[in-house]
Amino acid sequence: MAPPPAVQSPPSPQLTQQFLSSVLSQRGPSALPYSEDTKWLIRQHLVSLSSAFPSLEPKTATFTHNDGRSVNLLQADGTVPMLYQGVTYNIPVVIWLMESYPRHPPCVYVNPTRDMVIKRPHPHVNPSGLVSVPYLHNWIYPSSNLVDLVRTLSITFAADPPLYSQRRAPPPPSPSPSHHTNPNPNFSNATNLASFPSGSSNLAAFSSGYSHPPPRTTTYPPSPYGSGSASGRVQPVPPPASPSPSPSHHHHNHTEDPTEVFKRNAINKLVEMVHGDVAALRKSREAEMEGLFNMQGVLKQREDQLNKGLKEMRDEMEGLEQQLQMVLMNTDVLEGWLRDNQGKKLGSSENAAEDAFECVDVLSKQMLDCTASDLAIEDTLYALDKAVQVGSIPFDQYLRSVRALSREQFFHRAMAAKVRAAQLQAQVANMAARNQHYAS
């Protein structure tokens, strides 16, 4: 099996960053249709993808929706490497970053050449080339990214390759001996490779000798960082070369006007100076934009922290307001009780202390009587203990008194337990009645 062809050296990360900074910073009608708060994350995703997979190149191109709308979007165009039977092959793909990216997943298409065909049926690629893998269905913002997506595509394609190279009849030999050289010998090995698992016997395996199609010429909006190349990348502007004199100039050099020569040299010098100033200005603006992008990310994190703190403060304020309402309700109850009992004074009779508190219902009256009797018996038992210790009463009388008082105290406590259960049941019924009243 022939080894994969040599891959062209990828563009430098600096040019990729310059290109992304240029297209994402444009404003007005030529701006890309992405949200301003996500452009920094989009740029980071594409820079990381270009670093991890240099075969995928960020570009801008026109995408046509199903409803006929055309919009200028970012894409990653190139090949995804996959390991099949110990050999690395390259699957051509195009990853479109839709308007809602990165909150929603991108659209991935397999991009076969004229000599390739999509395997039918394929569990993850439909006949139109649209890729559908679980990573796209389970896309989670902001943790999902393009690098993990391409790694998933590489593993998925390695398990079941989506493309095959068709066997084509070899072209007849050219009569001219100058055409005997094969312009792309690597791609000719595609028809001699072993076949992938497939139901068709006339299809050969897709070879790693994938020949990249010529780059499409795409017109991009004007950039504040200089003109871009046809592939959408921002190229450094070279200084103009000094015009080399033609043979006619050498022949007629003695007849040129010194004024014209001086003027031409001055113009060339000015143009060179202007180009140098533009290049320096572009570098300073790119550095400034890089700082602004980083600052935007920091401000986004601080915004999230402030929103989280604000939410916690609002929840705490709601809790304090509920507690304030409870305090106000209790204050109203106490003030009402004070108004009702302000003119009352304790009399001189023996039962005046007992009449200082009025029970609201019969159960409260029973609870008060049972509790008072229980505490009184407890005090009596304590006094009997002291009396028997000092010998004030005989021991047999002490035992009889303790037995009688303990029996009476047991009945009082049992009655208090029954009254407490009845009060609890009455409170539950009252709360249920209030809920029904508020619900109606």
Coordinates of C-alpha atoms in Angstrom, one line a residue:
M1 CA 0.0 0.0 0.0
A2 CA 1.5 3.3 -1.0
P3 CA 2.2 5.8 1.8
P4 CA 0.2 9.1 2.0
P5 CA 1.5 12.0 0.0
A6 CA 3.5 14.8 1.6
V7 CA 1.2 17.5 3.0
Q8 CA 2.0 21.1 2.1
S9 CA 3.4 23.2 5.0
P10 CA 0.4 24.7 6.8
P11 CA 0.2 28.5 7.2
S12 CA 1.7 30.0 10.3
P13 CA -0.4 30.5 13.4
Q14 CA 0.3 34.2 13.2
L15 CA -1.3 34.5 9.8
T16 CA -4.3 32.5 11.0
Q17 CA -4.7 34.8 14.0
Q18 CA -4.4 37.9 11.8
F19 CA -7.0 36.5 9.4
L20 CA -9.5 35.7 12.2
S21 CA -8.9 39.0 13.9
S22 CA -9.5 40.8 10.6
V23 CA -12.7 39.1 9.6
L24 CA -14.2 39.1 13.1
S25 CA -13.5 42.8 13.7
Q26 CA -15.4 44.1 10.7
R27 CA -18.5 46.2 11.2
G28 CA -21.3 47.3 9.0
P29 CA -22.8 45.4 6.1
S30 CA -19.7 43.3 5.6
A31 CA -19.6 42.0 9.2
L32 CA -20.0 38.3 9.8
P33 CA -23.4 37.3 11.3
Y34 CA -22.0 36.2 14.7
S35 CA -22.9 37.5 18.2
E36 CA -20.4 40.0 19.6
D37 CA -20.1 38.1 22.9
T38 CA -19.2 34.9 21.1
K39 CA -16.6 36.2 18.5
W40 CA -13.8 35.8 21.0
L41 CA -14.7 32.1 21.7
I42 CA -15.1 31.5 17.9
R43 CA -11.6 32.8 17.3
Q44 CA -10.2 30.6 20.1
H45 CA -11.9 27.5 18.6
L46 CA -10.5 28.1 15.1
V47 CA -7.0 28.9 16.4
S48 CA -7.0 25.7 18.5
L49 CA -8.3 23.7 15.5
S50 CA -5.6 25.1 13.2
S51 CA -2.9 24.3 15.7
A52 CA -4.2 20.7 16.4
F53 CA -5.1 19.9 12.8
P54 CA -3.0 22.1 10.4
S55 CA -4.8 20.4 7.4
L56 CA -8.0 22.3 8.3
E57 CA -7.7 25.9 7.2
P58 CA -10.1 28.7 8.4
K59 CA -11.8 30.6 5.5
T60 CA -14.8 32.6 4.8
A61 CA -17.3 31.6 2.1
T62 CA -20.9 32.0 1.1
F63 CA -23.4 29.5 2.5
T64 CA -26.8 29.1 1.0
H65 CA -29.6 28.0 3.3
N66 CA -32.5 25.8 2.2
D67 CA -34.8 28.8 2.0
G68 CA -32.5 30.4 -0.6
R69 CA -30.8 32.9 1.8
S70 CA -27.1 33.4 1.2
V71 CA -24.8 34.5 4.0
N72 CA -21.0 34.9 4.4
L73 CA -19.8 32.4 7.1
L74 CA -16.6 31.0 8.5
Q75 CA -15.6 27.5 7.6
A76 CA -12.7 25.1 8.2
D77 CA -11.8 23.5 4.9
G78 CA -9.4 20.7 4.5
T79 CA -8.9 17.0 5.4
V80 CA -9.5 15.0 8.6
P81 CA -6.8 12.3 9.1
M82 CA -8.0 8.7 9.9
L83 CA -6.0 5.6 10.7
Y84 CA -7.3 2.5 8.7
Q85 CA -5.5 -0.8 8.7
G86 CA -2.3 0.9 9.9
V87 CA -2.2 3.6 7.2
T88 CA -3.3 7.2 7.6
Y89 CA -5.8 8.5 5.1
N90 CA -7.2 11.9 4.6
I91 CA -11.0 12.5 4.4
P92 CA -11.9 15.9 2.8
V93 CA -14.4 17.8 4.9
V94 CA -15.9 21.3 5.2
I95 CA -17.0 22.5 8.7
W96 CA -19.4 25.4 8.5
L97 CA -19.8 27.7 11.5
M98 CA -23.5 28.7 11.4
E99 CA -24.9 32.0 12.6
S100 CA -25.8 30.5 16.0
Y101 CA -22.3 29.0 16.6
P102 CA -21.0 28.2 19.3
R103 CA -24.3 27.9 21.1
H104 CA -25.4 25.4 18.5
P105 CA -23.2 22.8 16.7
P106 CA -21.6 23.5 13.3
C107 CA -22.6 21.8 10.0
V108 CA -20.1 19.2 8.8
Y109 CA -20.1 18.0 5.2
V110 CA -17.9 15.4 3.5
N111 CA -16.4 17.1 0.4
P112 CA -15.5 14.3 -2.1
T113 CA -13.6 15.1 -5.3
R114 CA -14.7 14.0 -8.8
D115 CA -12.9 10.6 -8.4
M116 CA -14.6 9.8 -5.1
V117 CA -18.0 8.6 -4.1
I118 CA -19.9 8.5 -0.8
K119 CA -20.5 5.1 0.6
R120 CA -24.2 4.2 0.6
P121 CA -25.6 3.5 3.1
H122 CA -23.5 5.0 5.8
P123 CA -24.6 5.3 9.4
H124 CA -23.2 8.8 9.8
V125 CA -23.1 10.4 6.3
N126 CA -26.1 10.9 4.1
P127 CA -26.0 10.9 0.3
S128 CA -25.6 14.7 0.2
G129 CA -22.5 14.5 2.4
L130 CA -24.0 15.9 5.6
V131 CA -22.3 14.3 8.6
S132 CA -24.3 13.3 11.7
V133 CA -22.4 12.0 14.7
P134 CA -23.4 11.8 18.4
Y135 CA -21.0 14.6 19.3
L136 CA -23.0 17.0 17.2
H137 CA -26.3 15.9 18.7
N138 CA -24.9 16.2 22.2
W139 CA -23.3 19.6 21.7
I140 CA -23.1 21.6 24.9
Y141 CA -22.2 25.2 25.1
P142 CA -19.5 26.3 26.0
S143 CA -17.6 23.1 26.7
S144 CA -17.9 21.6 23.2
N145 CA -15.3 22.7 20.7
L146 CA -14.0 22.0 17.2
V147 CA -10.9 20.1 18.2
D148 CA -12.9 17.4 20.0
L149 CA -15.3 17.3 17.1
V150 CA -12.6 16.6 14.6
R151 CA -11.1 13.9 16.8
T152 CA -14.5 12.3 17.0
L153 CA -14.8 12.4 13.2
S154 CA -11.4 10.8 12.9
I155 CA -12.4 7.9 15.1
T156 CA -15.8 7.5 13.5
F157 CA -14.4 7.6 9.9
A158 CA -11.7 5.1 10.9
A159 CA -14.4 2.6 12.0
D160 CA -16.4 3.0 8.8
P161 CA -14.8 5.1 6.0
P162 CA -17.4 7.2 4.2
L163 CA -15.6 7.7 0.9
Y164 CA -14.3 5.5 -1.8
S165 CA -12.2 6.1 -4.9
Q166 CA -13.7 4.9 -8.1
R167 CA -11.6 2.8 -10.5
R168 CA -11.2 4.7 -13.8
A169 CA -9.8 3.4 -17.0
P170 CA -6.2 4.6 -17.6
P171 CA -6.0 7.4 -20.2
P172 CA -4.5 6.4 -23.6
P173 CA -0.8 7.2 -23.9
S174 CA -0.1 10.6 -25.5
P175 CA 1.8 10.6 -28.7
S176 CA 3.9 13.4 -27.4
P177 CA 6.9 12.2 -25.4
S178 CA 6.8 15.4 -23.4
H179 CA 3.5 14.3 -21.7
H180 CA 4.7 11.0 -20.4
T181 CA 5.4 12.4 -17.0
N182 CA 2.5 12.0 -14.5
P183 CA 1.9 15.4 -12.9
N184 CA 0.5 13.8 -9.8
P185 CA 2.1 10.3 -9.3
N186 CA 0.8 10.0 -5.7
F187 CA -2.9 10.1 -6.8
S188 CA -2.4 7.3 -9.3
N189 CA -1.8 4.9 -6.4
A190 CA -5.5 5.2 -5.4
T191 CA -6.6 2.6 -8.0
N192 CA -4.1 0.0 -6.8
L193 CA -5.1 -0.1 -3.1
A194 CA -7.0 -2.9 -1.4
S195 CA -10.7 -2.4 -1.1
F196 CA -12.4 -1.3 2.1
P197 CA -15.3 -3.4 3.4
S198 CA -18.2 -2.7 1.1
G199 CA -21.0 -4.5 -0.8
S200 CA -19.7 -3.2 -4.1
S201 CA -16.9 -5.1 -5.8
N202 CA -16.0 -2.4 -8.4
L203 CA -15.0 0.2 -5.8
A204 CA -11.5 0.5 -4.5
A205 CA -10.5 1.9 -1.2
F206 CA -10.1 5.6 -0.7
S207 CA -6.4 6.4 -0.8
S208 CA -4.5 8.9 1.2
G209 CA -3.3 10.3 -2.1
Y210 CA -6.1 12.9 -2.0
S211 CA -5.4 15.7 -4.4
H212 CA -6.6 19.0 -3.0
P213 CA -8.8 20.9 -5.5
P214 CA -7.7 24.3 -6.6
P215 CA -8.6 27.0 -4.1
R216 CA -11.9 28.8 -4.8
T217 CA -11.6 32.5 -5.4
T218 CA -13.7 34.2 -2.7
T219 CA -14.3 37.9 -2.5
Y220 CA -14.0 39.2 1.1
P221 CA -15.1 42.5 2.6
P222 CA -12.5 45.3 3.0
S223 CA -10.3 44.7 6.0
P224 CA -8.7 47.3 8.3
Y225 CA -5.6 45.1 8.2
G226 CA -4.8 45.2 4.5
S227 CA -6.0 43.1 1.6
G228 CA -6.5 39.3 1.9
S229 CA -5.4 36.6 -0.5
A230 CA -7.8 34.6 -2.7
S231 CA -8.1 31.9 0.0
G232 CA -9.3 34.4 2.6
R233 CA -6.0 34.7 4.6
V234 CA -4.4 38.0 5.4
Q235 CA -1.0 38.1 3.8
P236 CA 1.8 40.5 4.8
V237 CA 2.1 43.4 2.3
P238 CA 5.6 43.2 0.8
P239 CA 7.4 46.5 0.0
P240 CA 7.4 47.4 -3.6
A241 CA 10.4 46.3 -5.5
S242 CA 12.5 48.9 -7.3
P243 CA 11.7 48.9 -11.0
S244 CA 14.5 47.2 -12.8
P245 CA 15.5 49.1 -16.0
S246 CA 14.8 47.4 -19.2
P247 CA 17.4 47.1 -22.0
S248 CA 15.9 50.1 -23.6
H249 CA 16.6 52.1 -20.5
H250 CA 20.2 51.1 -20.5
H251 CA 20.4 52.1 -24.1
H252 CA 18.7 55.5 -23.7
N253 CA 19.9 56.3 -20.1
H254 CA 21.8 59.3 -21.3
T255 CA 18.7 60.9 -22.8
E256 CA 16.5 60.7 -19.6
D257 CA 15.5 64.0 -18.0
P258 CA 17.2 64.3 -14.5
T259 CA 14.0 65.9 -13.2
E260 CA 11.9 62.8 -14.2
V261 CA 14.5 60.5 -12.6
F262 CA 14.4 62.5 -9.4
K263 CA 10.6 62.5 -9.4
R264 CA 10.4 58.8 -10.0
N265 CA 12.9 58.0 -7.2
A266 CA 11.0 60.3 -4.8
I267 CA 7.7 58.6 -5.6
N268 CA 9.2 55.2 -5.1
K269 CA 10.7 56.3 -1.8
L270 CA 7.4 57.7 -0.6
V271 CA 5.5 54.5 -1.6
E272 CA 8.0 52.4 0.3
M273 CA 7.7 54.6 3.4
V274 CA 3.9 54.5 3.2
H275 CA 3.9 50.7 3.0
G276 CA 6.2 50.5 5.9
D277 CA 4.0 52.8 8.0
V278 CA 0.9 50.8 7.0
A279 CA 2.6 47.5 8.0
A280 CA 3.7 49.0 11.4
L281 CA 0.2 50.4 12.0
R282 CA -1.3 47.1 11.1
K283 CA 0.9 45.3 13.6
S284 CA 0.1 47.8 16.4
R285 CA -3.6 47.5 15.7
E286 CA -3.5 43.7 15.7
A287 CA -1.7 43.7 19.0
E288 CA -4.3 46.1 20.4
M289 CA -7.1 43.9 19.1
E290 CA -5.5 40.9 20.7
G291 CA -5.5 42.7 24.0
L292 CA -9.1 43.7 23.6
F293 CA -10.1 40.2 22.8
N294 CA -8.4 39.0 26.0
M295 CA -10.0 41.7 28.0
Q296 CA -13.4 40.8 26.5
G297 CA -12.9 37.2 27.8
V298 CA -11.9 38.5 31.3
L299 CA -14.9 40.9 31.4
K300 CA -17.2 38.0 30.4
Q301 CA -16.0 36.0 33.3
R302 CA -16.4 38.9 35.7
E303 CA -19.9 39.5 34.3
D304 CA -20.8 35.9 35.1
Q305 CA -19.4 36.3 38.6
L306 CA -21.4 39.5 39.1
N307 CA -24.6 37.9 37.8
K308 CA -24.1 35.0 40.2
G309 CA -23.5 37.3 43.1
L310 CA -26.5 39.4 42.2
K311 CA -28.7 36.4 42.1
E312 CA -27.5 35.3 45.5
M313 CA -28.2 38.7 46.9
R314 CA -31.7 38.8 45.4
D315 CA -32.4 35.4 47.0
E316 CA -31.1 36.5 50.3
M317 CA -33.2 39.7 50.1
E318 CA -36.3 37.6 49.4
G319 CA -35.6 35.5 52.5
L320 CA -35.1 38.6 54.6
E321 CA -38.3 40.1 53.3
Q322 CA -40.2 36.9 54.4
Q323 CA -38.6 37.1 57.8
L324 CA -39.5 40.7 58.0
Q325 CA -43.2 39.9 57.2
M326 CA -43.2 37.3 60.0
V327 CA -41.7 39.8 62.5
L328 CA -44.3 42.4 61.5
M329 CA -47.1 39.8 61.9
N330 CA -45.9 38.9 65.4
T331 CA -45.5 42.5 66.3
D332 CA -49.1 43.1 65.3
V333 CA -50.2 40.2 67.4
L334 CA -48.3 41.5 70.4
E335 CA -49.5 45.0 70.0
G336 CA -53.1 43.8 69.8
W337 CA -52.7 41.8 73.0
L338 CA -51.2 44.8 74.7
R339 CA -54.2 47.0 73.6
D340 CA -56.7 44.4 74.9
N341 CA -55.0 44.0 78.2
Q342 CA -53.7 47.5 78.8
G343 CA -56.4 48.5 81.3
K344 CA -56.5 45.3 83.2
K345 CA -54.9 45.2 86.7
L346 CA -54.2 42.3 89.1
G347 CA -56.7 42.2 91.9
S348 CA -56.1 41.4 95.5
S349 CA -57.9 38.0 95.5
E350 CA -56.1 34.7 95.6
N351 CA -57.1 33.8 92.0
A352 CA -55.8 37.1 90.6
A353 CA -52.6 35.6 89.3
E354 CA -54.4 32.8 87.6
D355 CA -56.7 35.2 85.9
A356 CA -53.9 37.2 84.4
F357 CA -53.8 34.9 81.4
E358 CA -56.9 34.0 79.5
C359 CA -57.1 30.8 77.4
V360 CA -58.4 31.1 73.9
D361 CA -60.2 27.8 73.9
V362 CA -61.1 24.8 76.1
L363 CA -58.1 22.7 75.0
S364 CA -55.7 25.5 76.1
K365 CA -57.5 25.7 79.5
Q366 CA -57.1 22.0 80.0
M367 CA -53.5 22.1 79.0
L368 CA -52.9 25.0 81.5
D369 CA -54.6 23.1 84.3
C370 CA -52.7 19.9 83.6
T371 CA -49.4 21.6 83.4
A372 CA -50.0 23.5 86.6
S373 CA -51.0 20.4 88.5
D374 CA -48.0 18.5 87.2
L375 CA -45.6 21.2 88.3
A376 CA -47.3 21.5 91.7
I377 CA -47.0 17.8 92.4
E378 CA -43.4 18.0 91.3
D379 CA -42.8 20.7 93.9
T380 CA -44.6 18.7 96.6
L381 CA -42.5 15.6 95.9
Y382 CA -39.4 17.7 96.2
A383 CA -40.6 19.1 99.6
L384 CA -41.4 15.5 100.8
D385 CA -37.9 14.4 99.9
K386 CA -36.4 17.2 102.0
A387 CA -38.8 16.4 104.9
V388 CA -37.9 12.7 105.0
Q389 CA -34.2 13.6 104.9
V390 CA -34.4 15.8 108.0
G391 CA -36.8 13.3 109.7
S392 CA -39.9 15.6 109.8
I393 CA -42.2 12.8 108.7
P394 CA -42.2 9.1 109.1
F395 CA -40.9 7.0 106.3
D396 CA -44.1 4.9 105.8
Q397 CA -46.2 8.1 105.5
Y398 CA -43.6 9.4 103.0
L399 CA -44.1 6.3 100.9
R400 CA -47.9 6.5 100.9
S401 CA -47.8 10.2 100.0
V402 CA -45.3 9.7 97.2
R403 CA -47.4 6.8 95.8
A404 CA -50.6 8.9 95.8
L405 CA -49.0 12.0 94.3
S406 CA -47.2 9.9 91.6
R407 CA -50.4 8.3 90.5
E408 CA -52.2 11.7 90.3
Q409 CA -49.2 13.2 88.4
F410 CA -49.4 10.3 85.9
F411 CA -53.0 11.1 85.1
H412 CA -52.3 14.8 84.7
R413 CA -49.4 14.0 82.3
A414 CA -51.5 11.6 80.3
M415 CA -54.3 14.2 80.0
A416 CA -51.7 16.8 78.8
A417 CA -50.5 14.4 76.1
K418 CA -54.0 13.9 74.8
V419 CA -54.7 17.6 74.8
R420 CA -51.5 18.3 73.0
A421 CA -52.4 15.7 70.2
A422 CA -55.9 17.3 69.9
Q423 CA -54.3 20.8 69.6
L424 CA -51.9 19.6 66.9
Q425 CA -54.8 18.1 64.9
A426 CA -56.8 21.3 65.2
Q427 CA -53.8 23.3 63.9
V428 CA -53.4 21.1 60.9
A429 CA -57.1 21.4 60.1
N430 CA -56.8 25.2 60.5
M431 CA -53.8 25.4 58.1
A432 CA -55.7 23.3 55.5
A433 CA -58.7 25.6 55.7
R434 CA -56.4 28.6 55.2
N435 CA -54.7 27.1 52.1
Q436 CA -58.1 26.3 50.6
H437 CA -59.2 29.9 51.3
Y438 CA -56.1 31.4 49.6
A439 CA -56.3 29.0 46.7
S440 CA -59.9 30.1 46.0

